[in-house]
Short mmCIF file of C-alpha atoms in Angstrom, two decimals:
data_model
loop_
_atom_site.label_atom_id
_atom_site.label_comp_id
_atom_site.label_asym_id
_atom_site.label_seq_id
_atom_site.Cartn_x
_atom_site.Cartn_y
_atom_site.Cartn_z
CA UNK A 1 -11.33 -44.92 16.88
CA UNK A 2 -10.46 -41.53 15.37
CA UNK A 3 -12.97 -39.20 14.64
CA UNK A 4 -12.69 -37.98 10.71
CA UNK A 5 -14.80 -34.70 11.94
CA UNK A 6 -12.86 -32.01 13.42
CA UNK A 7 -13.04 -31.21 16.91
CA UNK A 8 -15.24 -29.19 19.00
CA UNK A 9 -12.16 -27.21 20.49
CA UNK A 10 -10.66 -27.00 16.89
CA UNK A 11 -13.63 -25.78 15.34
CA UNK A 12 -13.94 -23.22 18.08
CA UNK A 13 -10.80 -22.24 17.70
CA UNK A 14 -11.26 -21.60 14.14
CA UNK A 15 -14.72 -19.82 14.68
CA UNK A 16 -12.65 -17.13 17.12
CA UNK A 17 -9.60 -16.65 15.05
CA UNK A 18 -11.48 -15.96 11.92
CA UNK A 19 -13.91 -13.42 13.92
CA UNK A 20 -11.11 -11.86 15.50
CA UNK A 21 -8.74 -11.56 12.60
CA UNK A 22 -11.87 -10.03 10.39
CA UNK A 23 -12.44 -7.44 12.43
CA UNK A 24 -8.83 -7.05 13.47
CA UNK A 25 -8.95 -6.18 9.27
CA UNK A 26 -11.50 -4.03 9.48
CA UNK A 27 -9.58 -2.09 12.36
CA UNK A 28 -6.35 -1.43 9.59
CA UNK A 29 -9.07 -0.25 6.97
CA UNK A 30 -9.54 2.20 8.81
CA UNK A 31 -5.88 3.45 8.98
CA UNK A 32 -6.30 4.10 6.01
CA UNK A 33 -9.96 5.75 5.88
CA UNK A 34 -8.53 9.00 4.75
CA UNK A 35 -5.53 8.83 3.20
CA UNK A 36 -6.47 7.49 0.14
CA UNK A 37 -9.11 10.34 -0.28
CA UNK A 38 -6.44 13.01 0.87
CA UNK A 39 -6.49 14.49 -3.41
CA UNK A 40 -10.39 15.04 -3.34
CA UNK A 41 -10.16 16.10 0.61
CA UNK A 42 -7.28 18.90 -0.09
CA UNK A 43 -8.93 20.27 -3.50
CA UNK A 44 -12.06 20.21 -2.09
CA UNK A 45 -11.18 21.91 1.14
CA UNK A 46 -7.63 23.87 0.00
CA UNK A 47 -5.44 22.03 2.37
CA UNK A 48 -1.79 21.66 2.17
CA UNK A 49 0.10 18.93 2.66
CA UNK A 50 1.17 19.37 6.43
CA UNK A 51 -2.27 20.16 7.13
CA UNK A 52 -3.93 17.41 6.10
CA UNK A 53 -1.44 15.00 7.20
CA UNK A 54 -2.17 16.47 10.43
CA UNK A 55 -5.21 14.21 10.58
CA UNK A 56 -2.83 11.08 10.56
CA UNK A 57 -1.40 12.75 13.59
CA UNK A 58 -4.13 13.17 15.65
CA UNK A 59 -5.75 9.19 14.70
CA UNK A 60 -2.38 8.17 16.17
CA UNK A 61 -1.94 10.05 18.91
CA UNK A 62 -5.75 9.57 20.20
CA UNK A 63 -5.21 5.65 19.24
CA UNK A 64 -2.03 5.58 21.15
CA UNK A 65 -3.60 7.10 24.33
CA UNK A 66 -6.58 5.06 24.11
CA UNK A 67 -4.72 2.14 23.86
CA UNK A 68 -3.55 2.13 26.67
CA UNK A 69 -6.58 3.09 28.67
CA UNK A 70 -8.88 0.34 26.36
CA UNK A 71 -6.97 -2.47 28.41
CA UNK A 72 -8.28 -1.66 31.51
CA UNK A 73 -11.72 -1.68 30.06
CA UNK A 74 -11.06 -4.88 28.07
CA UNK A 75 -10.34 -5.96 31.89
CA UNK A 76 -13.40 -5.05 33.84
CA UNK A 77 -16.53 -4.98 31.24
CA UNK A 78 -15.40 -7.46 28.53
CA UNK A 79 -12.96 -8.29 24.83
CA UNK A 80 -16.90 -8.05 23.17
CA UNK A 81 -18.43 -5.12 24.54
CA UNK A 82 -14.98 -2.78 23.66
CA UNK A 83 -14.82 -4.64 20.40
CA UNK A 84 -18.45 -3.30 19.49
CA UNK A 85 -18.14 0.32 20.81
CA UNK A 86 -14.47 0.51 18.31
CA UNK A 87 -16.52 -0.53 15.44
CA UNK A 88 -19.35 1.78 15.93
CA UNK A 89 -16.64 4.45 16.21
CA UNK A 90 -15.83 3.38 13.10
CA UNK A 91 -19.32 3.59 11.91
CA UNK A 92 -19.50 6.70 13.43
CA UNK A 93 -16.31 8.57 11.57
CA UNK A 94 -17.23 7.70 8.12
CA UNK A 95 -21.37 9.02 8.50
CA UNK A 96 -19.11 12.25 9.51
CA UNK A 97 -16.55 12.20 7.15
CA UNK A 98 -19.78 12.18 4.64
CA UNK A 99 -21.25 15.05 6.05
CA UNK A 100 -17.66 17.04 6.45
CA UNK A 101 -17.86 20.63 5.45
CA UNK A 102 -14.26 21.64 6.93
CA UNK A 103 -11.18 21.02 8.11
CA UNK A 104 -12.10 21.00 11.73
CA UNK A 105 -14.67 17.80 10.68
CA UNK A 106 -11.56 16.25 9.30
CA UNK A 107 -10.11 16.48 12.74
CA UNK A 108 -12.99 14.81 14.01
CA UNK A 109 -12.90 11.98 11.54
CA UNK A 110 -9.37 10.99 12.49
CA UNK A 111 -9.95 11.02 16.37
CA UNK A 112 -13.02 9.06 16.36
CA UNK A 113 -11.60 7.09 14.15
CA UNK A 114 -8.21 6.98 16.31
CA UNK A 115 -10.57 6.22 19.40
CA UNK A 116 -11.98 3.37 17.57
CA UNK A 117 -8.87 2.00 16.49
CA UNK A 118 -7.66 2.13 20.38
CA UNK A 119 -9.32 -0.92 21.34
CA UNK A 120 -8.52 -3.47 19.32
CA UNK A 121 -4.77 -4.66 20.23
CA UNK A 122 -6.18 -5.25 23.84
CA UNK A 123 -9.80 -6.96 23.15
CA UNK A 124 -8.17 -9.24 20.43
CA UNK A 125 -5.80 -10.13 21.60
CA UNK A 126 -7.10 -11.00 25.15
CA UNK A 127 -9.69 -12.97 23.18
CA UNK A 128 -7.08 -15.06 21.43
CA UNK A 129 -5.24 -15.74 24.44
CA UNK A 130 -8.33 -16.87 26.62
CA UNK A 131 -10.36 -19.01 24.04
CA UNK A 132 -7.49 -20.44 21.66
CA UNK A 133 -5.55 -23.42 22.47
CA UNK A 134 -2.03 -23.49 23.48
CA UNK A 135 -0.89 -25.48 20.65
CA UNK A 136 -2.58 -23.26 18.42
CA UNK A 137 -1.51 -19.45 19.26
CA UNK A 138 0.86 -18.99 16.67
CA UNK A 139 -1.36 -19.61 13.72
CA UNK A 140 -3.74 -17.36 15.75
CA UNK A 141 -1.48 -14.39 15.90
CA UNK A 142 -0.06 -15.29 12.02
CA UNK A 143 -3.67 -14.86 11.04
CA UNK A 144 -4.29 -11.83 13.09
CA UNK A 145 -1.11 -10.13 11.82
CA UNK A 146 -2.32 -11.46 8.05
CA UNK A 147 -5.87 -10.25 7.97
CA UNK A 148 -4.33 -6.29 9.19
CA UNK A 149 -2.00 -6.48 6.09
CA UNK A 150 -4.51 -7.26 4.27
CA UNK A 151 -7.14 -4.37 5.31
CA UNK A 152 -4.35 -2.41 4.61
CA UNK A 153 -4.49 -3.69 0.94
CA UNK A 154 -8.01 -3.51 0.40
CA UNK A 155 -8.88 0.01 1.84
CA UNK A 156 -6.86 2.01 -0.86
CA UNK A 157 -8.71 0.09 -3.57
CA UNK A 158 -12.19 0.33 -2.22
CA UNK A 159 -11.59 4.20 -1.47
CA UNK A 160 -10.27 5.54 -4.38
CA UNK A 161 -12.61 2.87 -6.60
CA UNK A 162 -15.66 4.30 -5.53
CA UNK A 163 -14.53 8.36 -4.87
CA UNK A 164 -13.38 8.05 -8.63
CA UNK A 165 -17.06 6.77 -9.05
CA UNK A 166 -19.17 8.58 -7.13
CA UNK A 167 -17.49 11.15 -4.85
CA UNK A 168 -15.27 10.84 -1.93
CA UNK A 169 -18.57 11.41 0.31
CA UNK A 170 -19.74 7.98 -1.02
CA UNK A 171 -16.40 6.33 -0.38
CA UNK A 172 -16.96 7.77 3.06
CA UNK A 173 -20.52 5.97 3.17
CA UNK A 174 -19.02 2.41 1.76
CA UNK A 175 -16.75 2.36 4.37
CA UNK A 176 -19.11 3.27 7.09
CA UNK A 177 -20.83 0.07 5.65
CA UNK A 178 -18.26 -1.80 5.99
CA UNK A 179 -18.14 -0.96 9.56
CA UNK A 180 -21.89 -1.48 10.52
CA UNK A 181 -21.31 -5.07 8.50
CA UNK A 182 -18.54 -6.10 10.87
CA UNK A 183 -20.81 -4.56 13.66
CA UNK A 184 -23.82 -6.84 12.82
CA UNK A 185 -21.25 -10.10 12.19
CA UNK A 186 -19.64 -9.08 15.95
CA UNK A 187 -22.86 -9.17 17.41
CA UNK A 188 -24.05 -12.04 15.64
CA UNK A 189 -21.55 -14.58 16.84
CA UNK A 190 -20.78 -12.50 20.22
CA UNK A 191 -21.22 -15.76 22.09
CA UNK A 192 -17.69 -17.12 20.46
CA UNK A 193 -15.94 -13.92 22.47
CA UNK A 194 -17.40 -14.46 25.66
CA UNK A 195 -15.07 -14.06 28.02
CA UNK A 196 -14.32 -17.61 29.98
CA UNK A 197 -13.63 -18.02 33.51
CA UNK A 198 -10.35 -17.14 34.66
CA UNK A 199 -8.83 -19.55 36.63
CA UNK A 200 -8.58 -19.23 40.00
CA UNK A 201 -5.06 -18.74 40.27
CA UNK A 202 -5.00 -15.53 38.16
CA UNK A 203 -8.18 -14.55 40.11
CA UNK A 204 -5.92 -14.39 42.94
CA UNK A 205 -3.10 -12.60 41.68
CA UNK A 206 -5.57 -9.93 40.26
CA UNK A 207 -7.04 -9.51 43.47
CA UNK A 208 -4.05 -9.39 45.32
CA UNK A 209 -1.87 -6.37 42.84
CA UNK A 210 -3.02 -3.39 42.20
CA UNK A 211 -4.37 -2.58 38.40
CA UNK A 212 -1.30 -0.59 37.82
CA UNK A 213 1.36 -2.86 39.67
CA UNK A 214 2.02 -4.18 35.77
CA UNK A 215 3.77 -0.95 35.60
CA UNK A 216 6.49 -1.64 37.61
CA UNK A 217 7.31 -4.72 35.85
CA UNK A 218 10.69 -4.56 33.36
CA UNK A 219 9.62 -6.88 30.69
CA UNK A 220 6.23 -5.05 29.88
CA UNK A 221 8.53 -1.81 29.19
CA UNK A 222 10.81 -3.51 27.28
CA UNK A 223 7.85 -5.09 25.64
CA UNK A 224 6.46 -1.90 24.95
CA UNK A 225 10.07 -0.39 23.94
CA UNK A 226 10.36 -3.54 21.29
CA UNK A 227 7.25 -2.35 19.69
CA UNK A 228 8.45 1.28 19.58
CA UNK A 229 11.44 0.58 18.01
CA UNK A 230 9.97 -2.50 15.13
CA UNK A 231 6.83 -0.01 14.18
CA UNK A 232 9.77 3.62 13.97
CA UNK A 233 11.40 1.23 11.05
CA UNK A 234 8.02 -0.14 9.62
CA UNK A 235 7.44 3.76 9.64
CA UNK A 236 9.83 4.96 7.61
CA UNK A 237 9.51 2.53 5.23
CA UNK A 238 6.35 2.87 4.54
CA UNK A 239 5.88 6.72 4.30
CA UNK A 240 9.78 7.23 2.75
CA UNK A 241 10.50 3.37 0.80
CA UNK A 242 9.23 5.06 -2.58
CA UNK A 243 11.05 8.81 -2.86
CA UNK A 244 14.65 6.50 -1.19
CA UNK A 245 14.00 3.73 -4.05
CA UNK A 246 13.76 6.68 -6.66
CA UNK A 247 16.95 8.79 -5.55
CA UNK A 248 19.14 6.06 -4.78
CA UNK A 249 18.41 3.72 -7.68
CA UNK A 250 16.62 6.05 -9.75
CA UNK A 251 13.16 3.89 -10.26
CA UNK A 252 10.40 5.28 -11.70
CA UNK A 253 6.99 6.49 -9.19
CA UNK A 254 5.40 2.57 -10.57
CA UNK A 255 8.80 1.00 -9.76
CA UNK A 256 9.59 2.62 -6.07
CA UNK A 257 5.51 1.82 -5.35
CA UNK A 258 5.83 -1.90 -6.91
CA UNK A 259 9.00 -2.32 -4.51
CA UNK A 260 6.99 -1.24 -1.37
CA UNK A 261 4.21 -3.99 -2.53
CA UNK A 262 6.82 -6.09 -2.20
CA UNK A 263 7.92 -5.11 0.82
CA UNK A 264 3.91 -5.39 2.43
CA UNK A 265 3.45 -8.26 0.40
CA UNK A 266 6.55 -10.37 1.30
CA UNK A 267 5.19 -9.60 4.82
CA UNK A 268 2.07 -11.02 4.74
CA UNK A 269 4.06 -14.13 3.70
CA UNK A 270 6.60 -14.36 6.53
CA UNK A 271 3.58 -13.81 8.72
CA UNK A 272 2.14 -16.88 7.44
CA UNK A 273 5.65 -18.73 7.99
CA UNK A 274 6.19 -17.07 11.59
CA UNK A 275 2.86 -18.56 12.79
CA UNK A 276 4.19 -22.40 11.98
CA UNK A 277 7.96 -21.29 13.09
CA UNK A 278 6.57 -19.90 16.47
CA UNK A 279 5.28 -22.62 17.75
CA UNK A 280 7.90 -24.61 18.38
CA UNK A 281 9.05 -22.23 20.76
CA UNK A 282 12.21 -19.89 20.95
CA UNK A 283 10.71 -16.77 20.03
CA UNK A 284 13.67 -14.80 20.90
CA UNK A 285 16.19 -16.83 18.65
CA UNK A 286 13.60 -16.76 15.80
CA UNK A 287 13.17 -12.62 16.19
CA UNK A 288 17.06 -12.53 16.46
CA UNK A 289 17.48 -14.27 13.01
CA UNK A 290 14.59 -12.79 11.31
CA UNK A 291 15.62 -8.89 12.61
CA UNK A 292 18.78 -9.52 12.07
CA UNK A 293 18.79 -10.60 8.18
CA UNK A 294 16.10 -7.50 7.84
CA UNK A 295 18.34 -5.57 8.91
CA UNK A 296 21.33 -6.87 7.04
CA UNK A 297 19.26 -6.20 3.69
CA UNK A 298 18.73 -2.74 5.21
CA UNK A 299 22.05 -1.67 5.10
CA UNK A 300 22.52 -3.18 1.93
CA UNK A 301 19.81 -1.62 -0.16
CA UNK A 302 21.64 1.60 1.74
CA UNK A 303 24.76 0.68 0.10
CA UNK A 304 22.97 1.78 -3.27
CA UNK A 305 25.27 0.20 -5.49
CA UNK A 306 23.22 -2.60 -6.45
CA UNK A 307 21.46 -3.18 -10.10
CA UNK A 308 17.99 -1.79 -10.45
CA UNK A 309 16.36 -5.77 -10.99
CA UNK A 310 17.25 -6.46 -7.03
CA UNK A 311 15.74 -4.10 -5.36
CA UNK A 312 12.03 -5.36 -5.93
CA UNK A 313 12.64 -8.87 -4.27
CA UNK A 314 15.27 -7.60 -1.92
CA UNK A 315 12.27 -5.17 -0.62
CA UNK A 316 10.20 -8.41 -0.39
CA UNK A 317 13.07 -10.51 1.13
CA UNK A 318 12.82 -7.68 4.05
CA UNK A 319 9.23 -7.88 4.29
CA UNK A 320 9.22 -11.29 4.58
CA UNK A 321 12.06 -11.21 7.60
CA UNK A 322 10.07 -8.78 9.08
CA UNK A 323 6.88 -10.50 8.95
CA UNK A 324 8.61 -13.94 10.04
CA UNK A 325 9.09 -12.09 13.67
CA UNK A 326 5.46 -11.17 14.39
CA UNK A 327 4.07 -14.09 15.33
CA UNK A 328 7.02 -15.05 17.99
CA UNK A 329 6.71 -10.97 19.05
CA UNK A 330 3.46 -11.74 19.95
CA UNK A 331 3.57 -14.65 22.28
CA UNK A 332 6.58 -13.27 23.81
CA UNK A 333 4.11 -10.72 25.12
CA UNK A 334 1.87 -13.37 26.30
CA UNK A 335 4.68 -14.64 28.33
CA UNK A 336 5.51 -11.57 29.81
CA UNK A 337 1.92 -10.73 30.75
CA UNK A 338 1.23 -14.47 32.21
CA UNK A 339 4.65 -14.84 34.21
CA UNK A 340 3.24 -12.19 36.81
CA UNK A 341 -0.19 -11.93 36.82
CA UNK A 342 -1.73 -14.96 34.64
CA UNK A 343 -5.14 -14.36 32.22
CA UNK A 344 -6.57 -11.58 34.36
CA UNK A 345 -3.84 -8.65 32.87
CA UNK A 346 -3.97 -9.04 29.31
CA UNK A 347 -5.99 -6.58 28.27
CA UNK A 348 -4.46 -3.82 30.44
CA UNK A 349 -0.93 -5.19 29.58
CA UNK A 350 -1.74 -5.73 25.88
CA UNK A 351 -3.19 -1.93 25.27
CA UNK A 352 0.16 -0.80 27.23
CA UNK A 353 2.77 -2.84 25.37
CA UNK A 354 0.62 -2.18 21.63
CA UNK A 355 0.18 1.63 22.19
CA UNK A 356 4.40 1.84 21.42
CA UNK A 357 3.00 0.71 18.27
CA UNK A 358 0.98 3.79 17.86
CA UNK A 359 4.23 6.36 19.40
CA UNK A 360 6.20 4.60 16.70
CA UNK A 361 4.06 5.40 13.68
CA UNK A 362 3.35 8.90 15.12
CA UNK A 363 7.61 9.58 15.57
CA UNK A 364 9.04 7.82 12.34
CA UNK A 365 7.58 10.32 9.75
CA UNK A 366 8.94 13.20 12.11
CA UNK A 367 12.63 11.92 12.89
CA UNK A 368 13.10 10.50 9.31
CA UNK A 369 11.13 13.53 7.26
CA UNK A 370 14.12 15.79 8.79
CA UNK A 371 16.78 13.06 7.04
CA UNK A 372 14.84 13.14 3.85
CA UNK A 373 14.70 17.04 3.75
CA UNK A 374 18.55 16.93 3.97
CA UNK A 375 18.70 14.27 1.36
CA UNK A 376 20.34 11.83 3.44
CA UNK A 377 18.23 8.84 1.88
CA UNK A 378 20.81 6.17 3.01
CA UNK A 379 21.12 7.55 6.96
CA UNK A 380 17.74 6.73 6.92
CA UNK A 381 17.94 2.92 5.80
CA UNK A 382 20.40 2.42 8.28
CA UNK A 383 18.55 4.26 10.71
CA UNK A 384 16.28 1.36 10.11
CA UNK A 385 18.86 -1.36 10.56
CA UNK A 386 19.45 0.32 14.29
CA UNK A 387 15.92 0.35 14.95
CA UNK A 388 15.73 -3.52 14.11
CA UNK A 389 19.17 -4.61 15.84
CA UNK A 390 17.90 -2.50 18.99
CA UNK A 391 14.53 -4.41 19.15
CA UNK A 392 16.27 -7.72 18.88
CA UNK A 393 18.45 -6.71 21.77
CA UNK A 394 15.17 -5.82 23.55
CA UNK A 395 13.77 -8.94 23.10
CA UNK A 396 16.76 -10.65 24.20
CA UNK A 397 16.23 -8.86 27.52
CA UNK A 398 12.63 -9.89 27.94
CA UNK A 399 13.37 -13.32 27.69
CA UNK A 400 16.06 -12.99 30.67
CA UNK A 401 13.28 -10.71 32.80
CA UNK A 402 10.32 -13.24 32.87
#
């Protein structure tokens, strides 16, 4: 008769996608570790703009190179062990950012924070893949994409909440907290990321390619090319969304930052949609329609003829179209990574494909700041539209390469 108690695999299941997407939260805090802090950090400090959003730069740019390395890792000593070291890294940056007496500290903040950041696309994400059932993947990667969006949320709050309180130092400290609490929950339930055996099928493949032979494969750089292009446009609009929104429809600062709310928050709610859509399968048709209307919107918010009550849930309608595509983006680069070499690549192929996530955020505010200094504040909303219609020709291509 049926059981009224949930299953041992479900519950497990659960156990390692709530883990997983916690931390995976705790990882997009820390994007945003100093940002919210940058008014304290340049009065106290005299920096200028450019140089303090030089720090953003380097967390990046370390991130994006680490990323890619972290795989291999992920690979040979375990998801667990590289999740622990990233959030002592993150431990690490804010007990520095405390004691920061300069600019060059503020370097060092954002690359050990950048290094920490590194490994968490591959170690998740190979977690996910190894311990959660088939049939439930795509609720795995919604909530994995969720809990980031909403780490994102939280960290401006608890930063500014407490430097308005007590000093940026102490926000600093809190957040360092935070970190050593996800570090004591990680090694708490460690035995839920253990990694399982691979079968022996994918031992065999591993042992029978070289660690770099991924490389050569087409649909891991168009993977990693699809996640260049998706993160340039999630780029621009989030750095440029508010100053377009006030030139081109001449909002208020409130109004242009309630719109990009919108925009985040209609996100996390086609994230939530995408996990249910994705798995019934299709990813590419589902990324074609979701891209496609985001980008559609795109062009017409660019248009900048329409009344200033639309633009608030037209920002969320693209948010949410955006958000709808994660979850089938994801598993499409599960089935790139298992058509050629099974379980044993995903943390190496992961890290690859997810650093173009990190080369995207680190070229958007450079190719679109140049628009905006020129005033072209519609060039760049269709600059987004080509970004999204290029990544849904990308992932057309996957599907035909694996």
């Amino acid at each position: 008769m049926p059981s009224s108690h949930t299953s041992p695999d479900a519950r497990r299941d659960l156990e390692t996608i709530s883990l997983i997407g916690f931390v995976h939260g705790v990882s997009h805090f820390f994007h945003l570790l100093l940002p919210p802090l940058f008014p304290w950090l340049m009065a106290e400090f005299g920096l200028s703009f450019t140089a303090i959003g030089v720090t953003m730069t380097v967390f990046f740019v370390i991130s994006g190179i680490g990323q890619a390395a972290a795989g291999f890792l992920v690979d040979r000593f375990g998801a667990a062990r590289i999740l622990a070291i990233g959030i002592g890294c993150f431990a690490l940056s804010g007990v520095v950012l405390y004691f920061a007496n300069g600019y060059a500290m503020l370097i060092a903040v954002a690359a050990i924070a950048g290094l920490g950041n590194s490994v968490f696309h591959p170690a998740d994400f190979t977690v996910l893949n190894r311990h959660v059932s088939q049939p439930r993947l795509g609720h795995a990667f919604s909530i994995h994409g969720l809990s980031g969006n909403i780490g994102w949320g939280l960290a401006p709050i608890f930063m500014t909440s407490i430097a308005a309180y007590a000093g940026w130092r102490y926000a600093a400290l809190g957040a360092s907290l935070l970190a050593l609490s996800a570090l004591a929950l990680l090694l708490w339930r460690r035995s839920a990321l253990a990694s399982p055996l691979i079968e022996e099928a994918d031992k065999t493949v591993s042992s029978n390619a070289s660690i770099f032979d991924f490389l050569t494969v087409r649909a891991v750089w168009l993977c990693f090319l699809f996640f260049l292009l998706i993160t340039s446009a999630f780029g621009a609009i989030q750095n440029f969304a508010s100053p377009i929104l006030q030139a081109l429809y001449g909002l208020t600062i409130t109004s242009a930052a309630s719109a990009l709310s919108a925009y985040l928050f209609g996100g996390a709610g086609g994230i939530l949609l995408g996990g249910f859509l994705a798995r019934k399968g299709e990813q590419e048709r589902l990324i074609t329609a979701a891209l496609g209307t985001a980008a559609a919107l795109a062009i017409l918010l660019a248009i900048g003829i329409l009344p200033g009550w639309s633009i608030l849930p037209l920002m969320a309608a693209i948010g949410f179209c955006t958000g709808i595509a994660g979850p089938s983006r994801d598993l499409l680069v599960r089935r790139a990574a298992t058509a050629r070499f099974g379980q044993a690549a995903f943390g190496r192929i992961y890290g690859f494909v997810y650093s173009g996530l990190d080369v995207g955020l680190a070229l958007a505010p450079a190719v679109f700041g140049q628009l905006m200094d020129g005033g072209r504040y519609s060039d760049v909303l269709i600059g987004i539209a080509v970004l999204q219609t290029l990544a849904i020709f990308t992932a057309l291509r996957v599907s035909k390469t694996i």
